[in-house]
Coordinates of C-alpha atoms in Angstrom, one line a residue:
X2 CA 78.4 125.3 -41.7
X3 CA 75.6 127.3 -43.7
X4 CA 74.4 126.0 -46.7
X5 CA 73.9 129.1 -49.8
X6 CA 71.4 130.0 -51.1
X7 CA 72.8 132.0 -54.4
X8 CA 71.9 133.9 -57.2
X9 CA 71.9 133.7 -60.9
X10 CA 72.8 136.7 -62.7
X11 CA 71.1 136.9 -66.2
X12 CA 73.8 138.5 -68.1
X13 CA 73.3 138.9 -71.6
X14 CA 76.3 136.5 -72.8
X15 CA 74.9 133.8 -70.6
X16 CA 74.7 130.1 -71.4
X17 CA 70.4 129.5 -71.4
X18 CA 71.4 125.5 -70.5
X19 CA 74.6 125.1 -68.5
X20 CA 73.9 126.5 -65.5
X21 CA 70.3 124.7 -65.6
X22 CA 72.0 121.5 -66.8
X23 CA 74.2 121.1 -63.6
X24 CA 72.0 121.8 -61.1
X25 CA 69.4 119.7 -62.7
X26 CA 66.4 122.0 -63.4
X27 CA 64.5 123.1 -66.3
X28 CA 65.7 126.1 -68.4
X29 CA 63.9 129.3 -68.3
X30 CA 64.6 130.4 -72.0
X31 CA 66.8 133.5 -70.4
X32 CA 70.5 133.2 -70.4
X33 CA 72.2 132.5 -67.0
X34 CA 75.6 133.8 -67.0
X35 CA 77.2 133.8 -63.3
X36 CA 75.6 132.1 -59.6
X37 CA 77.5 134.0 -57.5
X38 CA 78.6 132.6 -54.2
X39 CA 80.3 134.8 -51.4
X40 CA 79.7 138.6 -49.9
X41 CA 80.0 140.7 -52.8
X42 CA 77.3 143.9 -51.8
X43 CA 76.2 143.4 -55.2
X44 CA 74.2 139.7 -54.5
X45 CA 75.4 138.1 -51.6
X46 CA 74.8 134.3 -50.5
X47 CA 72.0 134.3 -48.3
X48 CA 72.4 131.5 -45.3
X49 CA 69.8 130.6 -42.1
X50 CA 70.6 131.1 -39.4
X51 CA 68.6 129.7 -36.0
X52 CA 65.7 131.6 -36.7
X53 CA 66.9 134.0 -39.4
X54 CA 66.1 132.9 -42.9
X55 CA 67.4 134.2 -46.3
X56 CA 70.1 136.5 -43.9
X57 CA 72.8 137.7 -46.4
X58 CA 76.1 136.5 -46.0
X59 CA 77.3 139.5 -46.0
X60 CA 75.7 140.5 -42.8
X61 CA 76.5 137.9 -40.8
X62 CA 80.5 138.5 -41.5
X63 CA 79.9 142.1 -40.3
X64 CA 78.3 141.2 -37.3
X65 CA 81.2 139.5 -36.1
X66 CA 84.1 139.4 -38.9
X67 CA 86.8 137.7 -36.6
X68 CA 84.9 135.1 -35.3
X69 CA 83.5 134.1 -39.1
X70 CA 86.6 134.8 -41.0
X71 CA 89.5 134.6 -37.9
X72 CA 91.6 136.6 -36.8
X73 CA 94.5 136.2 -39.4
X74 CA 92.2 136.9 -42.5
X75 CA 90.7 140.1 -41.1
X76 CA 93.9 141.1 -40.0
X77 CA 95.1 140.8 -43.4
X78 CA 92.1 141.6 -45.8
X79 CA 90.1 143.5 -43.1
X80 CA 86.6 142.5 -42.6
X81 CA 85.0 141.0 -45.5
X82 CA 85.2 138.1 -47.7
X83 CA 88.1 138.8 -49.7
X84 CA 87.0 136.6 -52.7
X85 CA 84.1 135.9 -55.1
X86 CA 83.5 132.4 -56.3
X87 CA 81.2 132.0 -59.2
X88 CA 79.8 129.3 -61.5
X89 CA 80.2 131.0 -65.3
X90 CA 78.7 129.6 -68.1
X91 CA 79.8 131.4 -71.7
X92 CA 77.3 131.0 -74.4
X93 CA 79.2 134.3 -76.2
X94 CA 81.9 136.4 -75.7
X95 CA 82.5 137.8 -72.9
X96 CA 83.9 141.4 -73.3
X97 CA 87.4 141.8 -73.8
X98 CA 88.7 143.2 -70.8
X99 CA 91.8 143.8 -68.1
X100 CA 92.5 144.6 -64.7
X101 CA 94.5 146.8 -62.7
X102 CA 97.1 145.9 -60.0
X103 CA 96.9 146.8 -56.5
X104 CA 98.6 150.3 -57.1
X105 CA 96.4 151.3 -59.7
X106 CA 93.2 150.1 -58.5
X107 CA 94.1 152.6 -55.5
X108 CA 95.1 155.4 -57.6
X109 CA 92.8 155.0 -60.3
X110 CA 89.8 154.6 -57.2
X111 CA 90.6 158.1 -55.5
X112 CA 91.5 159.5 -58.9
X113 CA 87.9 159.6 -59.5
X114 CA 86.3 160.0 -56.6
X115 CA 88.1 163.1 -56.0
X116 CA 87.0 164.3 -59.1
X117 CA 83.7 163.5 -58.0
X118 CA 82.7 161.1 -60.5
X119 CA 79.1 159.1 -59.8
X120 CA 80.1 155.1 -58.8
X121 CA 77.6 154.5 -61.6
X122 CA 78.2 156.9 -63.8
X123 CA 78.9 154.7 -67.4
X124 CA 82.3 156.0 -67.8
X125 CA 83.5 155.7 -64.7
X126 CA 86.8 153.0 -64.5
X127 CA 86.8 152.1 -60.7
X128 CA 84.4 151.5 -59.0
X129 CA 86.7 150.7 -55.8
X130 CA 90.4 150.4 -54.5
X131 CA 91.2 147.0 -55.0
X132 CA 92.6 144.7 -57.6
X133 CA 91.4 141.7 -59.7
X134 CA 93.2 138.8 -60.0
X135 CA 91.0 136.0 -61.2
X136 CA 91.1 131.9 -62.0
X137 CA 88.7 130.1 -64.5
X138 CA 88.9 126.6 -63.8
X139 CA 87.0 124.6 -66.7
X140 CA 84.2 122.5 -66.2
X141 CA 83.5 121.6 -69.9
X142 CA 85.9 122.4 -72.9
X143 CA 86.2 125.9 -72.7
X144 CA 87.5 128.6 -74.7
X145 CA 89.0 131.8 -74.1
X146 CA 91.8 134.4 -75.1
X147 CA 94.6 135.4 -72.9
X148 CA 97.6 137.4 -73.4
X149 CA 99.1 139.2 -76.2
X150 CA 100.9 136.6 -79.2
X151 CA 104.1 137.3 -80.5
X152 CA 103.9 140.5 -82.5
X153 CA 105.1 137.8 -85.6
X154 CA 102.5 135.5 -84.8
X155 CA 100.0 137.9 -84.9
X156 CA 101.3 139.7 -88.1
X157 CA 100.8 136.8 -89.9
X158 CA 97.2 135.5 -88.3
X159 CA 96.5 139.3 -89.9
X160 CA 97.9 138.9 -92.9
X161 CA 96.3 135.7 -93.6
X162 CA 92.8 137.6 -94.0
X163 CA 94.0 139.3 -97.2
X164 CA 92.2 142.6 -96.0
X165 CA 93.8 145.4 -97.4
X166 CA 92.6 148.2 -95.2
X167 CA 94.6 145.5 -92.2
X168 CA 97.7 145.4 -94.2
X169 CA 99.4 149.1 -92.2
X170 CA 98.5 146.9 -88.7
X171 CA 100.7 144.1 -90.6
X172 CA 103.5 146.8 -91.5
X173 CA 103.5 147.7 -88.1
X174 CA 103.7 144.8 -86.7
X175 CA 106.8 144.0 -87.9
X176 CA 108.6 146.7 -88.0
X177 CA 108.6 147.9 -84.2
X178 CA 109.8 146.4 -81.6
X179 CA 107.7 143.4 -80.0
X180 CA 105.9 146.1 -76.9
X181 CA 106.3 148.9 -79.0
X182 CA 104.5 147.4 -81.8
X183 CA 101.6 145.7 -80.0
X184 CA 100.8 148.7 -78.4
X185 CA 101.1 150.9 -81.3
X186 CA 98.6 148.5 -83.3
X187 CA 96.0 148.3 -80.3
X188 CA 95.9 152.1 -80.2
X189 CA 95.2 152.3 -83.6
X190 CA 92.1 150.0 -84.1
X191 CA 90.8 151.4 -80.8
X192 CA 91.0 155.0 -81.9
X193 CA 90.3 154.1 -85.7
X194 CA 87.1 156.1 -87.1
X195 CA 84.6 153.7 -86.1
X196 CA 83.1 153.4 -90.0
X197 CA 85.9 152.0 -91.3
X198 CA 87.1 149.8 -89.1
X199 CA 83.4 148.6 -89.1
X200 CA 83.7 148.0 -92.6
X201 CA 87.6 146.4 -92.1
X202 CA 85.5 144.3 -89.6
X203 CA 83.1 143.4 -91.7
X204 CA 85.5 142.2 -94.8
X205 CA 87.6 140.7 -92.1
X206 CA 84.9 138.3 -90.6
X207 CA 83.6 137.3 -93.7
X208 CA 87.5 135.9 -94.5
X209 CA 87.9 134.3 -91.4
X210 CA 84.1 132.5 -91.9
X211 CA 85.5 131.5 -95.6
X212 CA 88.8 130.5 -93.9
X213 CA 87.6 128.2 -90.9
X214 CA 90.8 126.7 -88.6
X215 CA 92.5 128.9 -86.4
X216 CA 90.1 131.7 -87.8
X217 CA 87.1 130.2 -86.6
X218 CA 86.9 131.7 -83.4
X219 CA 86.9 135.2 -84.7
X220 CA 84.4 134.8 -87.0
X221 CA 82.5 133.5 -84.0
X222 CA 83.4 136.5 -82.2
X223 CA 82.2 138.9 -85.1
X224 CA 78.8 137.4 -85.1
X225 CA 78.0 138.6 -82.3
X226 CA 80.1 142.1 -82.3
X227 CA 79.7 143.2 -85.8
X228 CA 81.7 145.9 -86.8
X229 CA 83.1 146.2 -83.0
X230 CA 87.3 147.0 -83.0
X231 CA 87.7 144.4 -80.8
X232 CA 87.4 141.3 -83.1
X233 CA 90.5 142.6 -84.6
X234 CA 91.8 143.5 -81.0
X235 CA 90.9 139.8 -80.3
X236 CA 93.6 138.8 -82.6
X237 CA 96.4 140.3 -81.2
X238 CA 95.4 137.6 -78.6
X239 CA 96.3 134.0 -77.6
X240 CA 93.0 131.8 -78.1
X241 CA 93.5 128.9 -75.6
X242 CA 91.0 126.1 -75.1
X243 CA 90.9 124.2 -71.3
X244 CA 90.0 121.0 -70.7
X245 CA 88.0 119.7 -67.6
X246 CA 89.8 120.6 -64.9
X247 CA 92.6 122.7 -66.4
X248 CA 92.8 126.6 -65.4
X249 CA 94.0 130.0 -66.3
X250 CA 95.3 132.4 -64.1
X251 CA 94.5 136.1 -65.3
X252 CA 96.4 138.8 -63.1
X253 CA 96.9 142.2 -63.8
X254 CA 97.4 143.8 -67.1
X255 CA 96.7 140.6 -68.9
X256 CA 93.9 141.6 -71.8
X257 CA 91.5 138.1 -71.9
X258 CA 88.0 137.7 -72.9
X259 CA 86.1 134.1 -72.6
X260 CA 84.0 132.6 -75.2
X261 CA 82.2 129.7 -74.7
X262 CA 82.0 127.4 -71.5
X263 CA 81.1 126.2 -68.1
X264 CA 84.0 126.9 -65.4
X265 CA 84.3 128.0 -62.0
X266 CA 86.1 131.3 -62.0
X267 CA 87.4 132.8 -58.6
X268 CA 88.2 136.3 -58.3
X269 CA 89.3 139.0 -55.6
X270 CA 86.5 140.9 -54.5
X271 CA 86.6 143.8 -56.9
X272 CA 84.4 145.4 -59.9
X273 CA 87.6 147.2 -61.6
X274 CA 87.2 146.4 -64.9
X275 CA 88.9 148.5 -68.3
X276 CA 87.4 147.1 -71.4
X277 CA 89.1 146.6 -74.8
X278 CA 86.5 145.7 -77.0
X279 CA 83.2 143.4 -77.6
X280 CA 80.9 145.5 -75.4
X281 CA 79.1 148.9 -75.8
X282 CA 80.4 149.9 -72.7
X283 CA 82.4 152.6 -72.3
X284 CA 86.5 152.1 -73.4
X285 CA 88.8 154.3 -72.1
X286 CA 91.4 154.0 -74.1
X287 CA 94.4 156.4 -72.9
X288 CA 93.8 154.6 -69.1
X289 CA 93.1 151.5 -70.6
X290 CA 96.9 151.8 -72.7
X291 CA 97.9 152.7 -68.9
X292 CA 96.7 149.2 -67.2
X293 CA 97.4 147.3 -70.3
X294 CA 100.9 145.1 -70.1
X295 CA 102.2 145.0 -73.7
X296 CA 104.5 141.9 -73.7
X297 CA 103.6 138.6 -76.1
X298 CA 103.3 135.7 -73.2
X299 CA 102.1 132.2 -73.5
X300 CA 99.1 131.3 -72.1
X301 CA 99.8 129.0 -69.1
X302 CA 97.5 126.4 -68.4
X303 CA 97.2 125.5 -65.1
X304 CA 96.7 121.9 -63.9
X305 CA 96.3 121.0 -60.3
X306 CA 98.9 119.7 -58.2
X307 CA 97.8 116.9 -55.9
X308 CA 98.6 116.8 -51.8
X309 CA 99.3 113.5 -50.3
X310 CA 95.4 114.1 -48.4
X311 CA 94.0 114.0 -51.7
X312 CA 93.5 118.0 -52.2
X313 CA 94.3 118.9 -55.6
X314 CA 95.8 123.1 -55.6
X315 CA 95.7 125.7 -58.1
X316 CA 99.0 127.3 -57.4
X317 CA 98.4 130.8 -58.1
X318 CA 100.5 134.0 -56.6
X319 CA 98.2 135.7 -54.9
X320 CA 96.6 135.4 -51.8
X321 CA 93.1 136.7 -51.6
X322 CA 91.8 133.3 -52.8
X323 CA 92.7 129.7 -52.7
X324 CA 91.2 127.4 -55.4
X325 CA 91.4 123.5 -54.8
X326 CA 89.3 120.4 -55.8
X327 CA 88.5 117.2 -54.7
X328 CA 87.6 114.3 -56.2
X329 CA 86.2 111.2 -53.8
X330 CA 85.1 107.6 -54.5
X331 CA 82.0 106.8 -52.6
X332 CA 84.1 104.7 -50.0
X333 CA 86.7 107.1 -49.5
X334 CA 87.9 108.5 -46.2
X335 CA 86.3 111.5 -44.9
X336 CA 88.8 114.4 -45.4
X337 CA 89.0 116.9 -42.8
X338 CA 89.0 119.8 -44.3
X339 CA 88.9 122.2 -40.7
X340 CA 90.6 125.6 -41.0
X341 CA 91.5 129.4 -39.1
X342 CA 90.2 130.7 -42.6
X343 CA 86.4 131.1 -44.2
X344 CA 86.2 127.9 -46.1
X345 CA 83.0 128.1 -49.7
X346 CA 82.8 124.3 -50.7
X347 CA 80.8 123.9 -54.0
X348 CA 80.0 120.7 -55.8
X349 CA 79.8 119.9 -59.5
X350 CA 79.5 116.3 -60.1
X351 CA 78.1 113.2 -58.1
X352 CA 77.2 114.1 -54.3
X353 CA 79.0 115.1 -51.5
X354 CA 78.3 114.7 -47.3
X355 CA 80.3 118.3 -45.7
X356 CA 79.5 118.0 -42.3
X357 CA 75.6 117.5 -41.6
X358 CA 74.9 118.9 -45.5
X359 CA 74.8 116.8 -48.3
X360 CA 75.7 118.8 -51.4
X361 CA 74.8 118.2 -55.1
X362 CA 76.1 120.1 -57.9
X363 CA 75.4 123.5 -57.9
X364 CA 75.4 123.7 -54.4
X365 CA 77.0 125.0 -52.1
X366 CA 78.1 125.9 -48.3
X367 CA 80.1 128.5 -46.1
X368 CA 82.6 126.9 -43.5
X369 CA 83.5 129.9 -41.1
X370 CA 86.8 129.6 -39.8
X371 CA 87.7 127.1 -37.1
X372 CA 84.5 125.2 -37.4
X373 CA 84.6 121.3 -37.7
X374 CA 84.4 120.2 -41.4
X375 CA 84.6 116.8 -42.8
X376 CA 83.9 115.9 -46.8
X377 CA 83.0 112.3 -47.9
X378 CA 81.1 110.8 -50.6
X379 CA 77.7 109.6 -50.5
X380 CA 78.1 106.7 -52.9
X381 CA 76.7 106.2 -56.7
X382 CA 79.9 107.1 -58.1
X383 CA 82.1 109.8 -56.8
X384 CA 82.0 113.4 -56.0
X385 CA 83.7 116.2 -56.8
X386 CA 84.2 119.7 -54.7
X387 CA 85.8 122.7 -55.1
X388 CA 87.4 124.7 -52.0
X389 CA 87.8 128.1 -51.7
X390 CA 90.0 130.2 -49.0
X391 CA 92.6 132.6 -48.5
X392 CA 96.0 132.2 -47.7
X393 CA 96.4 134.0 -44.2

């Protein structure tokens, strides 16, 4: 068992205190938006090992993938880390955003690389041949949007404004059909002349400021994006708020954006993202209305269900990742926790003993498959740990 040592990335969205807050150091003044914890190439975990210090994670699965992951996960995901766990911490919107299935991601990936298109060129929409499926788990009350309202429900969220220069997206709204008509209105405040729907934006935040309630998120969203299409994109949206411990799902095609919170978000390993709005990164729109699923859904909240050994699951469908928690009273009974797959255990509240580490929050430890590993609590109240694996 290795303990991480991981790093923060300074996005410009970031919390400047949650991050620092849980792991119990001072804040720099600069936001901290993500500690990464895995093998992504992009900033992997960096373990010791016998005399090698600071050795990336990512290394030391390619040295010898089987005997790190085992044999079932390489046979099924190949050799690498087929997930990305994450502490995120939203002190502003996030950019409103989607992901492509498995079949896209592929198509979308050699698409452009045949066309010979730089990996970091600013519009480029793949930047590899895998999908995205993701889980926020919340940490603190957090909020977020997720999935598309009912074309009515949205109509009249719109119409509630009073904007005239929204009133064609009302009109629109109800008199398609439910798809047809979401999709119809997202085209046409993406591909809007940017002036005007600056200046819709504009009249359209200052109502939902005046307004307050269900609006309030939106003008939230508009401080920080003014004039950007995608506050009015944003509500064609579900807002959802999760409480500690509840969780979103988020697979493919499903538009989302998250707003303000600490959680700990679990993705396949993959950078596809197409952007909708609240960024000044490139939108594609035509692929974008390609990847985008245009049916109204409620936003299911995910709660975990609890094994008789005390693991508590996050049933999702996929099976690139595997997100459970534990929660253990200092006296508890060590839970053995030894698996054929790659095992990240990361602690957010009290302290926990995994094998010969003792863990507080924020940190963290990779469990290659088959190795020995036991959890317990250390006492002073309990402990709580979150797994993550594959399903192999």
């Amino acid at each position: 068992m290795d303990r991480l040592a991981n790093t923060v990335r300074p996005y410009a969205w970031g919390s400047t205190t949650a991050i620092p807050e849980l792991l119990g150091v001072a804040p720099t003044g600069e936001p901290q938006a993500e500690m990464w914890m895995g093998a992504h190439p992009g900033a992997p975990s960096r373990v010791t090992r016998g005399a090698e210090r600071d050795r990336p994670l990512s290394e030391v699965i390619a040295a010898a993938p089987e005997r790190e992951l085992g044999e079932a996960a390489v046979a099924k995901f190949g050799p690498r880390l087929p997930f990305l766990l994450k502490l995120l911490a939203a002190g502003a919107p996030l950019s409103l955003q989607v992901h492509p299935d498995l079949t896209q991601a592929r198509d979308g990936y050699g698409a452009e690389e045949s066309a010979g298109v730089p990996l970091d060129a600013p519009h480029r929409n793949y930047k590899d041949a895998n999908h995205k499926p993701e889980l926020i788990c919340a940490l603190t009350p957090f909020d977020g949007l997720c999935g598309f309202r009912s074309a009515a429900a949205a109509a009249e969220l719109l119409a509630g404004l009073e904007v005239d220069s929204l009133k064609p997206y009302v009109d629109l709204l109800h008199a398609q059909p439910e798809e047809a008509a979401l999709r119809e209105v997202l085209t046409a405040v993406l591909t809007a002349d940017p002036q005007e729907m600056a200046a819709t934006v504009a009249e359209a935040a200052a109502a939902a400021e005046r307004l307050g309630g269900d609006y309030a998120p939106y003008a939230a969203i508009a401080h920080h994006y003014p004039g950007d299409p995608g506050v009015i994109a944003a509500m064609l949206l579900n807002h959802v708020r999760l409480q500690p411990g509840e969780a979103l799902f988020l697979g493919a095609g499903v538009p989302h954006a998250y707003l303000d919170g600490l959680g700990v978000e679990i993705m396949a390993n993959s950078d596809n993202v197409l952007r909708c709005g609240l960024t000044p990164k490139h939108v594609d729109v035509p692929e974008l209305l390609r990847i985008v699923r245009f049916e109204a859904t409620e936003p299911g909240i995910l709660r975990p269900e609890e094994s008789p050994s005390g693991e508590e699951v996050y049933d999702t469908p996929i099976d690139e990742f595997r997100l459970s928690r534990y929660v253990l009273a200092p006296d508890a009974e060590p839970r053995d926790l030894t698996a054929s797959t790659p095992q990240i255990l990361l602690c957010t509240a009290g302290s926990v003993t995994a094998g010969e580490l003792t863990l507080a929050p924020g940190e963290s430890a990779f469990v290659p498959a088959g190795e020995k590993a036991e959890l317990s609590g250390t006492g002073g109240g309990p402990g709580t740990v979150f797994r993550a694996t594959v399903v192999a």
